[in-house]
Short mmCIF file of C-alpha atoms in Angstrom, two decimals:
data_model
loop_
_atom_site.label_atom_id
_atom_site.label_comp_id
_atom_site.label_asym_id
_atom_site.label_seq_id
_atom_site.Cartn_x
_atom_site.Cartn_y
_atom_site.Cartn_z
CA UNK A 6 73.75 -110.98 -50.54
CA UNK A 7 76.86 -109.32 -51.97
CA UNK A 8 77.71 -111.28 -55.13
CA UNK A 9 81.12 -112.63 -54.12
CA UNK A 10 80.44 -116.37 -54.51
CA UNK A 11 81.40 -117.06 -58.11
CA UNK A 12 83.43 -119.71 -59.94
CA UNK A 13 87.00 -119.47 -61.12
CA UNK A 14 85.98 -119.55 -64.77
CA UNK A 15 89.32 -120.50 -66.40
CA UNK A 16 89.16 -123.74 -64.39
CA UNK A 17 85.46 -124.37 -64.93
CA UNK A 18 84.41 -127.27 -67.19
CA UNK A 19 82.18 -126.25 -70.10
CA UNK A 20 79.35 -128.45 -68.77
CA UNK A 21 79.54 -126.70 -65.42
CA UNK A 22 79.67 -123.26 -66.97
CA UNK A 23 76.46 -124.14 -68.82
CA UNK A 24 74.94 -125.45 -65.58
CA UNK A 25 75.98 -122.34 -63.67
CA UNK A 26 74.33 -120.04 -66.22
CA UNK A 27 71.22 -122.24 -66.31
CA UNK A 28 70.91 -122.09 -62.49
CA UNK A 29 71.38 -118.31 -62.51
CA UNK A 30 68.60 -117.91 -65.07
CA UNK A 31 66.44 -120.47 -63.25
CA UNK A 32 66.57 -118.59 -59.95
CA UNK A 33 65.92 -115.36 -61.84
CA UNK A 34 62.74 -116.83 -63.31
CA UNK A 35 61.67 -118.05 -59.88
CA UNK A 36 62.13 -114.53 -58.50
CA UNK A 37 59.86 -113.22 -61.26
CA UNK A 38 57.16 -115.74 -60.41
CA UNK A 39 57.44 -115.26 -56.63
CA UNK A 40 58.01 -111.52 -56.31
CA UNK A 41 57.40 -109.90 -59.69
CA UNK A 42 59.62 -108.78 -62.56
CA UNK A 43 61.26 -105.78 -60.85
CA UNK A 44 62.62 -108.01 -58.11
CA UNK A 45 64.67 -109.96 -60.66
CA UNK A 46 67.19 -107.11 -60.74
CA UNK A 47 68.27 -108.07 -57.19
CA UNK A 48 69.69 -111.46 -58.22
CA UNK A 49 73.29 -112.15 -57.12
CA UNK A 50 75.84 -114.90 -57.87
CA UNK A 51 75.72 -116.00 -54.23
CA UNK A 52 72.23 -117.40 -54.71
CA UNK A 53 73.37 -119.34 -57.80
CA UNK A 54 75.96 -121.09 -55.65
CA UNK A 55 73.28 -121.89 -53.05
CA UNK A 56 71.11 -123.38 -55.77
CA UNK A 57 73.95 -125.62 -56.98
CA UNK A 58 74.89 -126.90 -53.54
CA UNK A 59 71.28 -127.26 -52.39
CA UNK A 60 70.38 -129.45 -55.36
CA UNK A 61 73.49 -131.56 -54.76
CA UNK A 62 72.87 -132.06 -51.05
CA UNK A 63 69.12 -132.66 -51.24
CA UNK A 64 69.36 -134.95 -54.25
CA UNK A 65 66.86 -132.87 -56.18
CA UNK A 66 67.52 -133.27 -59.87
CA UNK A 67 68.12 -130.12 -61.92
CA UNK A 68 66.00 -130.09 -65.04
CA UNK A 69 67.47 -127.82 -67.71
CA UNK A 70 65.48 -126.83 -70.76
CA UNK A 71 66.02 -124.32 -73.54
CA UNK A 72 63.73 -121.30 -73.35
CA UNK A 73 63.66 -117.52 -73.69
CA UNK A 74 64.18 -114.90 -71.02
CA UNK A 75 62.32 -111.62 -70.60
CA UNK A 76 65.70 -109.81 -70.54
CA UNK A 77 66.68 -111.35 -73.87
CA UNK A 78 63.52 -112.65 -75.57
CA UNK A 79 65.21 -113.42 -78.89
CA UNK A 80 67.90 -115.85 -77.72
CA UNK A 81 67.01 -119.38 -76.64
CA UNK A 82 69.31 -120.63 -73.89
CA UNK A 83 69.50 -123.39 -71.26
CA UNK A 84 67.53 -122.44 -68.12
CA UNK A 85 66.99 -124.52 -64.98
CA UNK A 86 63.35 -125.41 -64.61
CA UNK A 87 61.49 -123.84 -61.72
CA UNK A 88 61.33 -126.04 -58.59
CA UNK A 89 60.83 -125.72 -54.82
CA UNK A 90 64.53 -125.05 -54.15
CA UNK A 91 64.87 -122.25 -56.68
CA UNK A 92 61.57 -120.72 -55.59
CA UNK A 93 62.76 -120.57 -51.98
CA UNK A 94 66.19 -119.27 -52.96
CA UNK A 95 64.54 -116.65 -55.16
CA UNK A 96 62.62 -115.48 -52.12
CA UNK A 97 65.82 -115.58 -50.03
CA UNK A 98 67.49 -113.33 -52.60
CA UNK A 99 64.67 -110.78 -52.57
CA UNK A 100 64.41 -110.71 -48.76
CA UNK A 101 68.18 -110.32 -48.40
CA UNK A 102 68.25 -107.56 -51.00
CA UNK A 103 65.48 -105.67 -49.22
CA UNK A 104 67.21 -105.75 -45.85
CA UNK A 105 70.52 -104.84 -47.48
CA UNK A 106 68.85 -101.77 -48.98
CA UNK A 107 67.45 -100.84 -45.58
CA UNK A 108 70.93 -101.22 -44.13
CA UNK A 109 72.34 -98.94 -46.84
CA UNK A 110 69.76 -96.33 -45.88
CA UNK A 111 70.96 -96.45 -42.26
CA UNK A 112 74.62 -96.35 -43.26
CA UNK A 113 74.66 -93.82 -46.08
CA UNK A 114 71.12 -92.49 -46.39
CA UNK A 115 70.88 -94.08 -49.82
CA UNK A 116 68.80 -96.88 -51.28
CA UNK A 117 65.45 -95.48 -50.09
CA UNK A 118 64.05 -95.21 -53.63
CA UNK A 119 65.11 -98.77 -54.46
CA UNK A 120 63.60 -100.14 -51.23
CA UNK A 121 60.25 -98.57 -52.18
CA UNK A 122 60.43 -100.14 -55.65
CA UNK A 123 61.20 -103.63 -54.28
CA UNK A 124 58.95 -103.48 -51.22
CA UNK A 125 56.01 -105.11 -52.98
CA UNK A 126 58.18 -107.99 -54.15
CA UNK A 127 59.66 -108.32 -50.66
CA UNK A 128 56.19 -108.56 -49.10
CA UNK A 129 55.28 -111.38 -51.48
CA UNK A 130 58.46 -113.28 -50.59
CA UNK A 131 57.93 -112.69 -46.89
CA UNK A 132 54.35 -113.97 -47.06
CA UNK A 133 55.43 -117.15 -48.78
CA UNK A 134 58.51 -117.82 -46.61
CA UNK A 135 58.00 -116.08 -43.24
CA UNK A 136 60.68 -118.18 -41.55
CA UNK A 137 63.31 -116.93 -43.98
CA UNK A 138 62.25 -113.34 -43.38
CA UNK A 139 62.58 -113.80 -39.62
CA UNK A 140 66.07 -115.29 -40.00
CA UNK A 141 67.26 -112.35 -42.10
CA UNK A 142 65.51 -109.78 -39.92
CA UNK A 143 67.13 -111.17 -36.75
CA UNK A 144 70.54 -111.11 -38.45
CA UNK A 145 70.31 -107.46 -39.40
CA UNK A 146 68.92 -106.47 -36.00
CA UNK A 147 71.92 -108.11 -34.35
CA UNK A 148 74.28 -106.43 -36.81
CA UNK A 149 72.77 -103.00 -36.20
CA UNK A 150 73.11 -103.51 -32.44
CA UNK A 151 76.80 -104.34 -32.77
CA UNK A 152 77.35 -101.44 -35.16
CA UNK A 153 75.71 -99.02 -32.74
CA UNK A 154 78.01 -100.37 -30.03
CA UNK A 155 80.90 -99.84 -32.46
CA UNK A 156 82.09 -103.37 -31.89
CA UNK A 157 85.66 -104.26 -32.82
CA UNK A 158 85.12 -108.03 -32.50
CA UNK A 159 85.59 -109.64 -35.91
CA UNK A 160 84.18 -112.94 -34.67
CA UNK A 161 81.07 -111.46 -33.04
CA UNK A 162 80.13 -109.25 -35.96
CA UNK A 163 80.72 -111.86 -38.67
CA UNK A 164 78.83 -114.41 -36.54
CA UNK A 165 75.57 -112.59 -37.34
CA UNK A 166 75.81 -113.20 -41.06
CA UNK A 167 77.30 -116.67 -40.56
CA UNK A 168 74.37 -117.78 -38.37
CA UNK A 169 71.95 -116.30 -40.88
CA UNK A 170 73.32 -118.32 -43.79
CA UNK A 171 73.48 -121.45 -41.66
CA UNK A 172 69.83 -121.07 -40.62
CA UNK A 173 68.72 -120.30 -44.19
CA UNK A 174 70.50 -123.44 -45.42
CA UNK A 175 68.59 -125.51 -42.86
CA UNK A 176 65.34 -124.17 -44.30
CA UNK A 177 66.48 -125.09 -47.82
CA UNK A 178 68.18 -128.43 -47.09
CA UNK A 179 65.36 -129.59 -44.79
CA UNK A 180 65.95 -133.19 -43.64
CA UNK A 181 69.30 -133.29 -45.45
CA UNK A 182 70.76 -130.64 -43.13
CA UNK A 183 73.45 -131.99 -40.81
CA UNK A 184 76.02 -130.60 -38.40
CA UNK A 185 78.48 -130.54 -41.27
CA UNK A 186 76.19 -128.63 -43.63
CA UNK A 187 75.49 -126.21 -40.78
CA UNK A 188 79.21 -125.67 -40.17
CA UNK A 189 79.95 -125.36 -43.89
CA UNK A 190 77.33 -122.72 -44.50
CA UNK A 191 78.33 -120.92 -41.30
CA UNK A 192 81.89 -120.64 -42.63
CA UNK A 193 80.70 -119.49 -46.07
CA UNK A 194 78.48 -116.85 -44.44
CA UNK A 195 81.36 -115.64 -42.34
CA UNK A 196 83.55 -115.38 -45.42
CA UNK A 197 80.92 -113.40 -47.35
CA UNK A 198 80.59 -110.84 -44.56
CA UNK A 199 84.32 -110.43 -44.02
CA UNK A 200 85.35 -110.28 -47.68
CA UNK A 201 82.73 -107.57 -48.23
CA UNK A 202 84.03 -105.60 -45.24
CA UNK A 203 87.60 -105.97 -46.47
CA UNK A 204 86.69 -104.96 -50.02
CA UNK A 205 84.76 -101.90 -48.81
CA UNK A 206 87.46 -100.72 -46.39
CA UNK A 207 88.42 -97.48 -48.15
CA UNK A 208 84.84 -96.65 -49.02
CA UNK A 209 83.74 -97.12 -45.40
CA UNK A 210 86.64 -95.05 -44.08
CA UNK A 211 85.82 -92.24 -46.50
CA UNK A 212 82.07 -92.38 -45.74
CA UNK A 213 82.66 -92.89 -42.00
CA UNK A 214 80.54 -96.04 -42.14
CA UNK A 215 80.93 -98.95 -39.76
CA UNK A 216 83.56 -101.50 -40.75
CA UNK A 217 84.77 -104.15 -38.32
CA UNK A 218 88.28 -104.26 -39.84
CA UNK A 219 88.52 -100.48 -39.45
CA UNK A 220 87.51 -100.73 -35.80
CA UNK A 221 89.88 -103.59 -35.05
CA UNK A 222 93.01 -102.46 -36.92
CA UNK A 223 92.43 -98.69 -37.03
CA UNK A 224 94.40 -98.31 -40.29
CA UNK A 225 93.91 -94.97 -42.03
CA UNK A 226 93.28 -96.62 -45.43
CA UNK A 227 93.41 -99.97 -47.21
CA UNK A 228 97.00 -99.46 -48.27
CA UNK A 229 98.06 -99.22 -44.62
CA UNK A 230 95.78 -102.08 -43.57
CA UNK A 231 97.33 -104.54 -46.03
CA UNK A 232 100.82 -103.15 -45.59
CA UNK A 233 100.80 -103.72 -41.82
CA UNK A 234 98.34 -106.53 -41.21
CA UNK A 235 98.26 -108.71 -44.31
CA UNK A 236 99.55 -111.81 -42.51
CA UNK A 237 96.94 -111.52 -39.74
CA UNK A 238 94.16 -111.09 -42.30
CA UNK A 239 95.40 -114.12 -44.27
CA UNK A 240 95.25 -116.19 -41.08
CA UNK A 241 91.62 -115.15 -40.52
CA UNK A 242 90.62 -116.25 -44.00
CA UNK A 243 92.80 -119.39 -43.96
CA UNK A 244 90.90 -120.55 -40.88
CA UNK A 245 87.63 -120.11 -42.78
CA UNK A 246 89.02 -122.06 -45.76
CA UNK A 247 89.98 -124.90 -43.40
CA UNK A 248 86.45 -125.00 -41.95
CA UNK A 249 84.96 -125.12 -45.44
CA UNK A 250 87.25 -127.96 -46.51
CA UNK A 251 86.83 -130.00 -43.35
CA UNK A 252 83.05 -129.91 -43.39
CA UNK A 253 82.45 -130.20 -47.13
CA UNK A 254 84.48 -133.42 -47.24
CA UNK A 255 82.10 -134.95 -44.70
CA UNK A 256 78.90 -134.06 -46.58
CA UNK A 257 77.08 -136.54 -48.77
CA UNK A 258 76.25 -135.21 -52.21
CA UNK A 259 74.05 -136.84 -54.84
CA UNK A 260 75.34 -135.25 -58.04
CA UNK A 261 78.55 -134.22 -59.75
CA UNK A 262 80.29 -131.76 -57.44
CA UNK A 263 82.56 -130.09 -59.98
CA UNK A 264 80.73 -126.75 -60.00
CA UNK A 265 80.45 -126.53 -56.20
CA UNK A 266 84.05 -127.64 -55.77
CA UNK A 267 85.21 -124.94 -58.17
CA UNK A 268 83.40 -122.18 -56.29
CA UNK A 269 84.41 -123.35 -52.80
CA UNK A 270 88.03 -124.28 -53.43
CA UNK A 271 89.02 -122.05 -56.33
CA UNK A 272 86.52 -119.18 -56.50
CA UNK A 273 86.56 -118.23 -52.82
CA UNK A 274 90.39 -118.27 -52.39
CA UNK A 275 90.85 -116.42 -55.69
CA UNK A 276 88.39 -113.69 -54.76
CA UNK A 277 90.07 -113.36 -51.35
CA UNK A 278 93.50 -113.01 -52.93
CA UNK A 279 92.22 -110.50 -55.47
CA UNK A 280 90.82 -108.31 -52.70
CA UNK A 281 94.06 -108.53 -50.70
CA UNK A 282 96.14 -107.82 -53.83
CA UNK A 283 94.15 -104.63 -54.33
CA UNK A 284 95.91 -103.30 -51.24
CA UNK A 285 99.31 -104.42 -52.54
CA UNK A 286 98.74 -102.65 -55.84
CA UNK A 287 97.98 -99.50 -53.90
CA UNK A 288 101.27 -100.00 -52.05
CA UNK A 289 103.11 -100.21 -55.33
#
């Protein structure tokens, strides 16, 4: 994905910071086993969040042990032991990264070399989890269609990514998936897509790439976008926050939720505000 789902570290308990790092390393190791060592470079923080919430919701215990990593073979550190959830999420990460690279090639004619490097790892992930590959493929096909149509519908365009994350979560959560987990992950997926579009506004304007906020608001740059439409944009994201809160509070979890709570209710709003503030700083 895009790497936006991260904790608000000043408010993160030490135990949860250790768990977060262990999960990150655990998924990284799963990627290496599933898709090869090169594919490990595609890992994002978003997948670490999915690992944390998936273990909580499914009741699958996280086994942490101290071991070494290929990136830092000297240091021994806590790493989450490989399991079915992290293996699947490792594959999800690789498949998402591959399609993102293909999308970059369409948008900016860049990423072709990287897509060749990671193609072998992608094929391994696809072979092991074909349903996940189909979900991601369908998402990007729908996105490309809307981009070609030059859609200015924020809801329609963000729906593609939201549905994708919802459907992926159903594959991961299995029989623990509910209407509330579906709605929660739909809202998180919508947020990821929109915060990325907002953050990339100036870059997309300069490169003449598709951006749904650019199409809808037609502001010449990010400074103008935030200067004129900040309140409307805050309403869009506030609605997503409300959906996240409403559904998460109705989901049964089996473990300590402190890490997931931090990311959902502190990390996401903080990242949103940081991106919006970037436009205010430009105004100053």
